[in-house]
PDB file of N, CA and C in Angstrom:
ATOM      1  N   MET A  15      10.909   2.281  -0.428  1.00  0.00           N
ATOM      2  CA  MET A  15      11.266   3.022  -1.642  1.00  0.00           C
ATOM      3  C   MET A  15      10.115   3.042  -2.631  1.00  0.00           C
ATOM      4  N   SER A  16       9.235   2.041  -2.569  1.00  0.00           N
ATOM      5  CA  SER A  16       8.130   1.984  -3.526  1.00  0.00           C
ATOM      6  C   SER A  16       7.170   3.175  -3.338  1.00  0.00           C
ATOM      7  N   GLU A  17       6.958   3.619  -2.112  1.00  0.00           N
ATOM      8  CA  GLU A  17       6.133   4.790  -1.852  1.00  0.00           C
ATOM      9  C   GLU A  17       6.775   6.042  -2.437  1.00  0.00           C
ATOM     10  N   THR A  18       8.065   6.193  -2.269  1.00  0.00           N
ATOM     11  CA  THR A  18       8.813   7.312  -2.836  1.00  0.00           C
ATOM     12  C   THR A  18       8.773   7.276  -4.339  1.00  0.00           C
ATOM     13  N   ALA A  19       8.963   6.099  -4.917  1.00  0.00           N
ATOM     14  CA  ALA A  19       8.881   5.987  -6.401  1.00  0.00           C
ATOM     15  C   ALA A  19       7.517   6.381  -6.896  1.00  0.00           C
ATOM     16  N   ASN A  20       6.465   6.025  -6.196  1.00  0.00           N
ATOM     17  CA  ASN A  20       5.139   6.383  -6.624  1.00  0.00           C
ATOM     18  C   ASN A  20       4.916   7.898  -6.509  1.00  0.00           C
ATOM     19  N   ALA A  21       5.427   8.536  -5.453  1.00  0.00           N
ATOM     20  CA  ALA A  21       5.285   9.980  -5.349  1.00  0.00           C
ATOM     21  C   ALA A  21       6.067  10.672  -6.445  1.00  0.00           C
ATOM     22  N   LEU A  22       7.251  10.173  -6.764  1.00  0.00           N
ATOM     23  CA  LEU A  22       8.033  10.746  -7.841  1.00  0.00           C
ATOM     24  C   LEU A  22       7.287  10.570  -9.183  1.00  0.00           C
ATOM     25  N   ARG A  23       6.706   9.400  -9.401  1.00  0.00           N
ATOM     26  CA  ARG A  23       5.919   9.166 -10.611  1.00  0.00           C
ATOM     27  C   ARG A  23       4.815  10.193 -10.784  1.00  0.00           C
ATOM     28  N   SER A  24       4.167  10.483  -9.692  1.00  0.00           N
ATOM     29  CA  SER A  24       3.035  11.489  -9.699  1.00  0.00           C
ATOM     30  C   SER A  24       3.593  12.862 -10.108  1.00  0.00           C
ATOM     31  N   HIS A  25       4.737  13.205  -9.590  1.00  0.00           N
ATOM     32  CA  HIS A  25       5.336  14.498  -9.930  1.00  0.00           C
ATOM     33  C   HIS A  25       5.739  14.554 -11.389  1.00  0.00           C
ATOM     34  N   VAL A  26       6.299  13.471 -11.904  1.00  0.00           N
ATOM     35  CA  VAL A  26       6.713  13.416 -13.322  1.00  0.00           C
ATOM     36  C   VAL A  26       5.469  13.526 -14.178  1.00  0.00           C
ATOM     37  N   ARG A  27       4.452  12.764 -13.894  1.00  0.00           N
ATOM     38  CA  ARG A  27       3.202  12.788 -14.707  1.00  0.00           C
ATOM     39  C   ARG A  27       2.526  14.140 -14.682  1.00  0.00           C
ATOM     40  N   ALA A  28       2.665  14.867 -13.565  1.00  0.00           N
ATOM     41  CA  ALA A  28       2.060  16.197 -13.486  1.00  0.00           C
ATOM     42  C   ALA A  28       2.919  17.275 -14.128  1.00  0.00           C
ATOM     43  N   GLY A  29       4.116  16.875 -14.623  1.00  0.00           N
ATOM     44  CA  GLY A  29       4.978  17.844 -15.256  1.00  0.00           C
ATOM     45  C   GLY A  29       5.775  18.691 -14.276  1.00  0.00           C
ATOM     46  N   LEU A  30       5.853  18.252 -13.022  1.00  0.00           N
ATOM     47  CA  LEU A  30       6.540  19.009 -12.000  1.00  0.00           C
ATOM     48  C   LEU A  30       7.997  18.654 -11.863  1.00  0.00           C
ATOM     49  N   LEU A  31       8.408  17.497 -12.471  1.00  0.00           N
ATOM     50  CA  LEU A  31       9.733  16.960 -12.308  1.00  0.00           C
ATOM     51  C   LEU A  31      10.109  16.167 -13.544  1.00  0.00           C
ATOM     52  N   PRO A  32      11.292  16.422 -14.138  1.00  0.00           N
ATOM     53  CA  PRO A  32      11.729  15.587 -15.264  1.00  0.00           C
ATOM     54  C   PRO A  32      12.009  14.138 -14.806  1.00  0.00           C
ATOM     55  N   LEU A  33      11.775  13.184 -15.657  1.00  0.00           N
ATOM     56  CA  LEU A  33      11.948  11.783 -15.315  1.00  0.00           C
ATOM     57  C   LEU A  33      13.405  11.475 -14.856  1.00  0.00           C
ATOM     58  N   GLU A  34      14.370  12.024 -15.543  1.00  0.00           N
ATOM     59  CA  GLU A  34      15.789  11.756 -15.192  1.00  0.00           C
ATOM     60  C   GLU A  34      16.086  12.304 -13.781  1.00  0.00           C
ATOM     61  N   LEU A  35      15.572  13.418 -13.406  1.00  0.00           N
ATOM     62  CA  LEU A  35      15.791  13.941 -12.078  1.00  0.00           C
ATOM     63  C   LEU A  35      15.094  13.064 -11.036  1.00  0.00           C
ATOM     64  N   ALA A  36      13.886  12.631 -11.366  1.00  0.00           N
ATOM     65  CA  ALA A  36      13.159  11.722 -10.441  1.00  0.00           C
ATOM     66  C   ALA A  36      13.934  10.449 -10.226  1.00  0.00           C
ATOM     67  N   ARG A  37      14.491   9.903 -11.308  1.00  0.00           N
ATOM     68  CA  ARG A  37      15.307   8.679 -11.189  1.00  0.00           C
ATOM     69  C   ARG A  37      16.546   8.906 -10.327  1.00  0.00           C
ATOM     70  N   ARG A  38      17.211  10.040 -10.491  1.00  0.00           N
ATOM     71  CA  ARG A  38      18.385  10.312  -9.657  1.00  0.00           C
ATOM     72  C   ARG A  38      18.011  10.455  -8.188  1.00  0.00           C
ATOM     73  N   HIS A  39      16.907  11.116  -7.930  1.00  0.00           N
ATOM     74  CA  HIS A  39      16.416  11.224  -6.532  1.00  0.00           C
ATOM     75  C   HIS A  39      16.189   9.843  -5.934  1.00  0.00           C
ATOM     76  N   LEU A  40      15.547   8.969  -6.680  1.00  0.00           N
ATOM     77  CA  LEU A  40      15.183   7.663  -6.214  1.00  0.00           C
ATOM     78  C   LEU A  40      16.477   6.839  -5.976  1.00  0.00           C
ATOM     79  N   MET A  41      17.440   6.932  -6.878  1.00  0.00           N
ATOM     80  CA  MET A  41      18.636   6.095  -6.754  1.00  0.00           C
ATOM     81  C   MET A  41      19.529   6.654  -5.617  1.00  0.00           C
ATOM     82  N   GLY A  42      19.424   7.937  -5.275  1.00  0.00           N
ATOM     83  CA  GLY A  42      20.210   8.470  -4.183  1.00  0.00           C
ATOM     84  C   GLY A  42      19.603   8.277  -2.810  1.00  0.00           C
ATOM     85  N   LEU A  43      18.355   7.817  -2.798  1.00  0.00           N
ATOM     86  CA  LEU A  43      17.631   7.671  -1.518  1.00  0.00           C
ATOM     87  C   LEU A  43      18.315   6.728  -0.535  1.00  0.00           C
ATOM     88  N   PRO A  44      18.808   5.564  -0.927  1.00  0.00           N
ATOM     89  CA  PRO A  44      19.412   4.651   0.070  1.00  0.00           C
ATOM     90  C   PRO A  44      20.620   5.289   0.784  1.00  0.00           C
ATOM     91  N   GLY A  45      21.301   6.229   0.186  1.00  0.00           N
ATOM     92  CA  GLY A  45      22.413   6.899   0.823  1.00  0.00           C
ATOM     93  C   GLY A  45      21.999   7.961   1.838  1.00  0.00           C
ATOM     94  N   GLN A  46      20.738   8.356   1.749  1.00  0.00           N
ATOM     95  CA  GLN A  46      20.241   9.457   2.603  1.00  0.00           C
ATOM     96  C   GLN A  46      19.412   8.991   3.784  1.00  0.00           C
ATOM     97  N   ILE A  47      18.853   7.789   3.670  1.00  0.00           N
ATOM     98  CA  ILE A  47      18.012   7.304   4.752  1.00  0.00           C
ATOM     99  C   ILE A  47      18.419   5.845   5.092  1.00  0.00           C
ATOM    100  N   GLU A  48      17.991   5.411   6.242  1.00  0.00           N
ATOM    101  CA  GLU A  48      18.242   4.033   6.643  1.00  0.00           C
ATOM    102  C   GLU A  48      17.020   3.202   6.247  1.00  0.00           C
ATOM    103  N   LEU A  49      17.220   2.246   5.345  1.00  0.00           N
ATOM    104  CA  LEU A  49      16.125   1.397   4.976  1.00  0.00           C
ATOM    105  C   LEU A  49      15.975   0.250   5.990  1.00  0.00           C
ATOM    106  N   ARG A  50      14.739  -0.062   6.327  1.00  0.00           N
ATOM    107  CA  ARG A  50      14.471  -1.120   7.327  1.00  0.00           C
ATOM    108  C   ARG A  50      13.424  -2.064   6.778  1.00  0.00           C
ATOM    109  N   GLY A  51      13.543  -3.296   7.192  1.00  0.00           N
ATOM    110  CA  GLY A  51      12.539  -4.320   6.826  1.00  0.00           C
ATOM    111  C   GLY A  51      11.291  -4.049   7.663  1.00  0.00           C
ATOM    112  N   GLU A  52      10.184  -4.515   7.147  1.00  0.00           N
ATOM    113  CA  GLU A  52       8.933  -4.238   7.821  1.00  0.00           C
ATOM    114  C   GLU A  52       8.337  -5.464   8.530  1.00  0.00           C
ATOM    115  N   GLU A  53       9.022  -6.580   8.493  1.00  0.00           N
ATOM    116  CA  GLU A  53       8.503  -7.821   9.076  1.00  0.00           C
ATOM    117  C   GLU A  53       8.098  -7.656  10.525  1.00  0.00           C
ATOM    118  N   LYS A  54       8.955  -7.059  11.334  1.00  0.00           N
ATOM    119  CA  LYS A  54       8.695  -6.931  12.767  1.00  0.00           C
ATOM    120  C   LYS A  54       7.588  -5.884  13.054  1.00  0.00           C
ATOM    121  N   LEU A  55       7.324  -5.032  12.080  1.00  0.00           N
ATOM    122  CA  LEU A  55       6.308  -3.989  12.258  1.00  0.00           C
ATOM    123  C   LEU A  55       4.892  -4.473  11.891  1.00  0.00           C
ATOM    124  N   MET A  56       4.814  -5.569  11.103  1.00  0.00           N
ATOM    125  CA  MET A  56       3.527  -5.984  10.559  1.00  0.00           C
ATOM    126  C   MET A  56       2.484  -6.298  11.613  1.00  0.00           C
ATOM    127  N   PRO A  57       2.764  -6.943  12.730  1.00  0.00           N
ATOM    128  CA  PRO A  57       1.672  -7.211  13.708  1.00  0.00           C
ATOM    129  C   PRO A  57       1.005  -5.913  14.191  1.00  0.00           C
ATOM    130  N   LEU A  58       1.812  -4.877  14.523  1.00  0.00           N
ATOM    131  CA  LEU A  58       1.224  -3.633  14.993  1.00  0.00           C
ATOM    132  C   LEU A  58       0.544  -2.923  13.818  1.00  0.00           C
ATOM    133  N   ALA A  59       1.155  -2.943  12.645  1.00  0.00           N
ATOM    134  CA  ALA A  59       0.572  -2.298  11.452  1.00  0.00           C
ATOM    135  C   ALA A  59      -0.812  -2.935  11.143  1.00  0.00           C
ATOM    136  N   LEU A  60      -0.852  -4.253  11.207  1.00  0.00           N
ATOM    137  CA  LEU A  60      -2.153  -4.891  10.896  1.00  0.00           C
ATOM    138  C   LEU A  60      -3.196  -4.543  11.949  1.00  0.00           C
ATOM    139  N   ARG A  61      -2.797  -4.508  13.232  1.00  0.00           N
ATOM    140  CA  ARG A  61      -3.783  -4.147  14.253  1.00  0.00           C
ATOM    141  C   ARG A  61      -4.342  -2.725  14.038  1.00  0.00           C
ATOM    142  N   LEU A  62      -3.395  -1.805  13.743  1.00  0.00           N
ATOM    143  CA  LEU A  62      -3.847  -0.448  13.492  1.00  0.00           C
ATOM    144  C   LEU A  62      -4.722  -0.327  12.287  1.00  0.00           C
ATOM    145  N   ALA A  63      -4.384  -1.059  11.220  1.00  0.00           N
ATOM    146  CA  ALA A  63      -5.174  -1.057   9.963  1.00  0.00           C
ATOM    147  C   ALA A  63      -6.574  -1.551  10.226  1.00  0.00           C
ATOM    148  N   VAL A  64      -6.692  -2.629  11.001  1.00  0.00           N
ATOM    149  CA  VAL A  64      -8.026  -3.177  11.269  1.00  0.00           C
ATOM    150  C   VAL A  64      -8.790  -2.245  12.227  1.00  0.00           C
ATOM    151  N   GLU A  65      -8.166  -1.796  13.275  1.00  0.00           N
ATOM    152  CA  GLU A  65      -8.866  -0.948  14.274  1.00  0.00           C
ATOM    153  C   GLU A  65      -9.376   0.369  13.707  1.00  0.00           C
ATOM    154  N   ARG A  66      -8.601   0.967  12.817  1.00  0.00           N
ATOM    155  CA  ARG A  66      -8.933   2.259  12.250  1.00  0.00           C
ATOM    156  C   ARG A  66      -9.395   2.200  10.791  1.00  0.00           C
ATOM    157  N   ASP A  67      -9.598   0.986  10.259  1.00  0.00           N
ATOM    158  CA  ASP A  67     -10.047   0.820   8.910  1.00  0.00           C
ATOM    159  C   ASP A  67      -9.214   1.657   7.908  1.00  0.00           C
ATOM    160  N   HIS A  68      -7.909   1.358   7.886  1.00  0.00           N
ATOM    161  CA  HIS A  68      -6.996   2.096   7.044  1.00  0.00           C
ATOM    162  C   HIS A  68      -6.053   1.126   6.348  1.00  0.00           C
ATOM    163  N   ALA A  69      -5.478   1.537   5.255  1.00  0.00           N
ATOM    164  CA  ALA A  69      -4.557   0.687   4.487  1.00  0.00           C
ATOM    165  C   ALA A  69      -3.397   0.223   5.302  1.00  0.00           C
ATOM    166  N   ALA A  70      -3.105  -1.067   5.265  1.00  0.00           N
ATOM    167  CA  ALA A  70      -2.029  -1.638   6.057  1.00  0.00           C
ATOM    168  C   ALA A  70      -0.663  -1.073   5.659  1.00  0.00           C
ATOM    169  N   TYR A  71      -0.466  -0.762   4.390  1.00  0.00           N
ATOM    170  CA  TYR A  71       0.850  -0.272   3.968  1.00  0.00           C
ATOM    171  C   TYR A  71       1.095   1.118   4.586  1.00  0.00           C
ATOM    172  N   ASP A  72       0.093   1.938   4.813  1.00  0.00           N
ATOM    173  CA  ASP A  72       0.272   3.213   5.501  1.00  0.00           C
ATOM    174  C   ASP A  72       0.548   2.969   6.968  1.00  0.00           C
ATOM    175  N   CYS A  73      -0.074   1.971   7.525  1.00  0.00           N
ATOM    176  CA  CYS A  73       0.085   1.689   8.962  1.00  0.00           C
ATOM    177  C   CYS A  73       1.477   1.182   9.296  1.00  0.00           C
ATOM    178  N   VAL A  74       2.226   0.685   8.340  1.00  0.00           N
ATOM    179  CA  VAL A  74       3.610   0.304   8.577  1.00  0.00           C
ATOM    180  C   VAL A  74       4.417   1.532   9.010  1.00  0.00           C
ATOM    181  N   TYR A  75       4.174   2.672   8.388  1.00  0.00           N
ATOM    182  CA  TYR A  75       4.878   3.908   8.763  1.00  0.00           C
ATOM    183  C   TYR A  75       4.469   4.332  10.173  1.00  0.00           C
ATOM    184  N   LEU A  76       3.222   4.179  10.517  1.00  0.00           N
ATOM    185  CA  LEU A  76       2.740   4.491  11.856  1.00  0.00           C
ATOM    186  C   LEU A  76       3.463   3.594  12.900  1.00  0.00           C
ATOM    187  N   ALA A  77       3.502   2.282  12.566  1.00  0.00           N
ATOM    188  CA  ALA A  77       4.122   1.323  13.489  1.00  0.00           C
ATOM    189  C   ALA A  77       5.585   1.624  13.639  1.00  0.00           C
ATOM    190  N   MET A  78       6.272   2.038  12.566  1.00  0.00           N
ATOM    191  CA  MET A  78       7.693   2.352  12.667  1.00  0.00           C
ATOM    192  C   MET A  78       7.899   3.583  13.520  1.00  0.00           C
ATOM    193  N   ALA A  79       7.079   4.599  13.344  1.00  0.00           N
ATOM    194  CA  ALA A  79       7.224   5.802  14.160  1.00  0.00           C
ATOM    195  C   ALA A  79       6.994   5.520  15.638  1.00  0.00           C
ATOM    196  N   ILE A  80       6.024   4.680  15.927  1.00  0.00           N
ATOM    197  CA  ILE A  80       5.708   4.343  17.326  1.00  0.00           C
ATOM    198  C   ILE A  80       6.828   3.549  17.924  1.00  0.00           C
ATOM    199  N   THR A  81       7.283   2.482  17.243  1.00  0.00           N
ATOM    200  CA  THR A  81       8.316   1.643  17.835  1.00  0.00           C
ATOM    201  C   THR A  81       9.680   2.293  17.919  1.00  0.00           C
ATOM    202  N   MET A  82       9.957   3.240  17.041  1.00  0.00           N
ATOM    203  CA  MET A  82      11.239   3.956  17.086  1.00  0.00           C
ATOM    204  C   MET A  82      11.159   5.226  17.878  1.00  0.00           C
ATOM    205  N   ASP A  83       9.978   5.549  18.371  1.00  0.00           N
ATOM    206  CA  ASP A  83       9.719   6.789  19.144  1.00  0.00           C
ATOM    207  C   ASP A  83      10.189   8.013  18.359  1.00  0.00           C
ATOM    208  N   LEU A  84       9.708   8.100  17.104  1.00  0.00           N
ATOM    209  CA  LEU A  84      10.019   9.212  16.209  1.00  0.00           C
ATOM    210  C   LEU A  84       8.733   9.821  15.699  1.00  0.00           C
ATOM    211  N   PRO A  85       8.751  11.101  15.379  1.00  0.00           N
ATOM    212  CA  PRO A  85       7.514  11.707  14.798  1.00  0.00           C
ATOM    213  C   PRO A  85       7.328  11.205  13.363  1.00  0.00           C
ATOM    214  N   LEU A  86       6.088  11.152  12.952  1.00  0.00           N
ATOM    215  CA  LEU A  86       5.742  10.807  11.562  1.00  0.00           C
ATOM    216  C   LEU A  86       5.215  12.060  10.935  1.00  0.00           C
ATOM    217  N   VAL A  87       5.858  12.464   9.813  1.00  0.00           N
ATOM    218  CA  VAL A  87       5.433  13.622   9.048  1.00  0.00           C
ATOM    219  C   VAL A  87       4.765  13.104   7.818  1.00  0.00           C
ATOM    220  N   THR A  88       3.558  13.608   7.585  1.00  0.00           N
ATOM    221  CA  THR A  88       2.755  13.137   6.428  1.00  0.00           C
ATOM    222  C   THR A  88       2.055  14.260   5.704  1.00  0.00           C
ATOM    223  N   ALA A  89       1.844  14.076   4.423  1.00  0.00           N
ATOM    224  CA  ALA A  89       1.015  14.976   3.618  1.00  0.00           C
ATOM    225  C   ALA A  89      -0.351  14.363   3.464  1.00  0.00           C
ATOM    226  N   ASP A  90      -0.604  13.227   4.021  1.00  0.00           N
ATOM    227  CA  ASP A  90      -1.858  12.531   3.883  1.00  0.00           C
ATOM    228  C   ASP A  90      -2.851  13.014   4.959  1.00  0.00           C
ATOM    229  N   ALA A  91      -3.742  13.915   4.545  1.00  0.00           N
ATOM    230  CA  ALA A  91      -4.679  14.513   5.492  1.00  0.00           C
ATOM    231  C   ALA A  91      -5.614  13.464   6.107  1.00  0.00           C
ATOM    232  N   ARG A  92      -5.984  12.489   5.330  1.00  0.00           N
ATOM    233  CA  ARG A  92      -6.887  11.435   5.819  1.00  0.00           C
ATOM    234  C   ARG A  92      -6.187  10.641   6.939  1.00  0.00           C
ATOM    235  N   LEU A  93      -4.968  10.240   6.683  1.00  0.00           N
ATOM    236  CA  LEU A  93      -4.208   9.529   7.716  1.00  0.00           C
ATOM    237  C   LEU A  93      -4.030  10.362   8.971  1.00  0.00           C
ATOM    238  N   ALA A  94      -3.706  11.638   8.785  1.00  0.00           N
ATOM    239  CA  ALA A  94      -3.528  12.521   9.897  1.00  0.00           C
ATOM    240  C   ALA A  94      -4.815  12.643  10.745  1.00  0.00           C
ATOM    241  N   ARG A  95      -5.959  12.735  10.110  1.00  0.00           N
ATOM    242  CA  ARG A  95      -7.221  12.801  10.827  1.00  0.00           C
ATOM    243  C   ARG A  95      -7.504  11.533  11.596  1.00  0.00           C
ATOM    244  N   LYS A  96      -7.294  10.407  10.942  1.00  0.00           N
ATOM    245  CA  LYS A  96      -7.609   9.095  11.569  1.00  0.00           C
ATOM    246  C   LYS A  96      -6.721   8.746  12.764  1.00  0.00           C
ATOM    247  N   PHE A  97      -5.487   9.182  12.735  1.00  0.00           N
ATOM    248  CA  PHE A  97      -4.517   8.695  13.711  1.00  0.00           C
ATOM    249  C   PHE A  97      -3.959   9.834  14.628  1.00  0.00           C
ATOM    250  N   SER A  98      -4.503  11.011  14.532  1.00  0.00           N
ATOM    251  CA  SER A  98      -3.971  12.141  15.330  1.00  0.00           C
ATOM    252  C   SER A  98      -4.068  11.876  16.826  1.00  0.00           C
ATOM    253  N   ASP A  99      -4.996  11.055  17.252  1.00  0.00           N
ATOM    254  CA  ASP A  99      -5.186  10.780  18.697  1.00  0.00           C
ATOM    255  C   ASP A  99      -4.566   9.452  19.140  1.00  0.00           C
ATOM    256  N   LEU A 100      -3.761   8.822  18.285  1.00  0.00           N
ATOM    257  CA  LEU A 100      -3.185   7.562  18.619  1.00  0.00           C
ATOM    258  C   LEU A 100      -2.093   7.667  19.701  1.00  0.00           C
ATOM    259  N   PRO A 101      -2.282   6.990  20.830  1.00  0.00           N
ATOM    260  CA  PRO A 101      -1.318   7.085  21.931  1.00  0.00           C
ATOM    261  C   PRO A 101       0.078   6.620  21.442  1.00  0.00           C
ATOM    262  N   GLY A 102       1.089   7.318  21.868  1.00  0.00           N
ATOM    263  CA  GLY A 102       2.460   6.910  21.525  1.00  0.00           C
ATOM    264  C   GLY A 102       2.928   7.375  20.164  1.00  0.00           C
ATOM    265  N   LEU A 103       2.089   8.183  19.475  1.00  0.00           N
ATOM    266  CA  LEU A 103       2.451   8.656  18.136  1.00  0.00           C
ATOM    267  C   LEU A 103       2.481  10.174  18.119  1.00  0.00           C
ATOM    268  N   GLU A 104       3.602  10.724  17.674  1.00  0.00           N
ATOM    269  CA  GLU A 104       3.686  12.160  17.380  1.00  0.00           C
ATOM    270  C   GLU A 104       3.513  12.298  15.884  1.00  0.00           C
ATOM    271  N   LEU A 105       2.388  12.874  15.504  1.00  0.00           N
ATOM    272  CA  LEU A 105       2.017  12.956  14.080  1.00  0.00           C
ATOM    273  C   LEU A 105       2.047  14.454  13.690  1.00  0.00           C
ATOM    274  N   ARG A 106       2.751  14.732  12.610  1.00  0.00           N
ATOM    275  CA  ARG A 106       2.831  16.090  12.071  1.00  0.00           C
ATOM    276  C   ARG A 106       2.459  16.077  10.623  1.00  0.00           C
ATOM    277  N   THR A 107       1.781  17.132  10.178  1.00  0.00           N
ATOM    278  CA  THR A 107       1.515  17.254   8.766  1.00  0.00           C
ATOM    279  C   THR A 107       2.640  18.066   8.141  1.00  0.00           C
ATOM    280  N   LEU A 108       2.695  18.066   6.823  1.00  0.00           N
ATOM    281  CA  LEU A 108       3.722  18.866   6.168  1.00  0.00           C
ATOM    282  C   LEU A 108       3.534  20.328   6.473  1.00  0.00           C
ATOM    283  N   GLN A 109       2.278  20.779   6.634  1.00  0.00           N
ATOM    284  CA  GLN A 109       1.994  22.182   6.944  1.00  0.00           C
ATOM    285  C   GLN A 109       2.585  22.479   8.313  1.00  0.00           C
ATOM    286  N   ASP A 110       2.500  21.606   9.280  1.00  0.00           N
ATOM    287  CA  ASP A 110       3.068  21.821  10.604  1.00  0.00           C
ATOM    288  C   ASP A 110       4.603  21.851  10.540  1.00  0.00           C
ATOM    289  N   TRP A 111       5.124  20.989   9.706  1.00  0.00           N
ATOM    290  CA  TRP A 111       6.601  20.852   9.584  1.00  0.00           C
ATOM    291  C   TRP A 111       7.189  22.138   9.065  1.00  0.00           C
ATOM    292  N   ASP A 112       6.503  22.847   8.191  1.00  0.00           N
ATOM    293  CA  ASP A 112       7.012  24.064   7.541  1.00  0.00           C
ATOM    294  C   ASP A 112       7.044  25.244   8.555  1.00  0.00           C
ATOM    295  N   ARG A 113       6.347  25.150   9.650  1.00  0.00           N
ATOM    296  CA  ARG A 113       6.274  26.274  10.596  1.00  0.00           C
ATOM    297  C   ARG A 113       7.538  26.396  11.426  1.00  0.00           C
TER     298      ARG A 113
END
């Protein structure tokens, strides 16, 4: 949820979203998605972070997508470039998702 809160903060600061609406979106999030602990994902996330020289907190999402055999959709072009060839990962950008 902290990543979502940060994205919402950016939208509020840019004037794209009123604070109250951002708060409602954030508070409604647990009812829309399944929240999971990251403890079991950390060994793989750390390995990916070290191997590809990338932030470990981003690699948690990669590890989750790999272990759950789900695609990862990202707006992070840098992450997409670094990990597009990672075996076992289906990586999509938001631009791909819109097609």
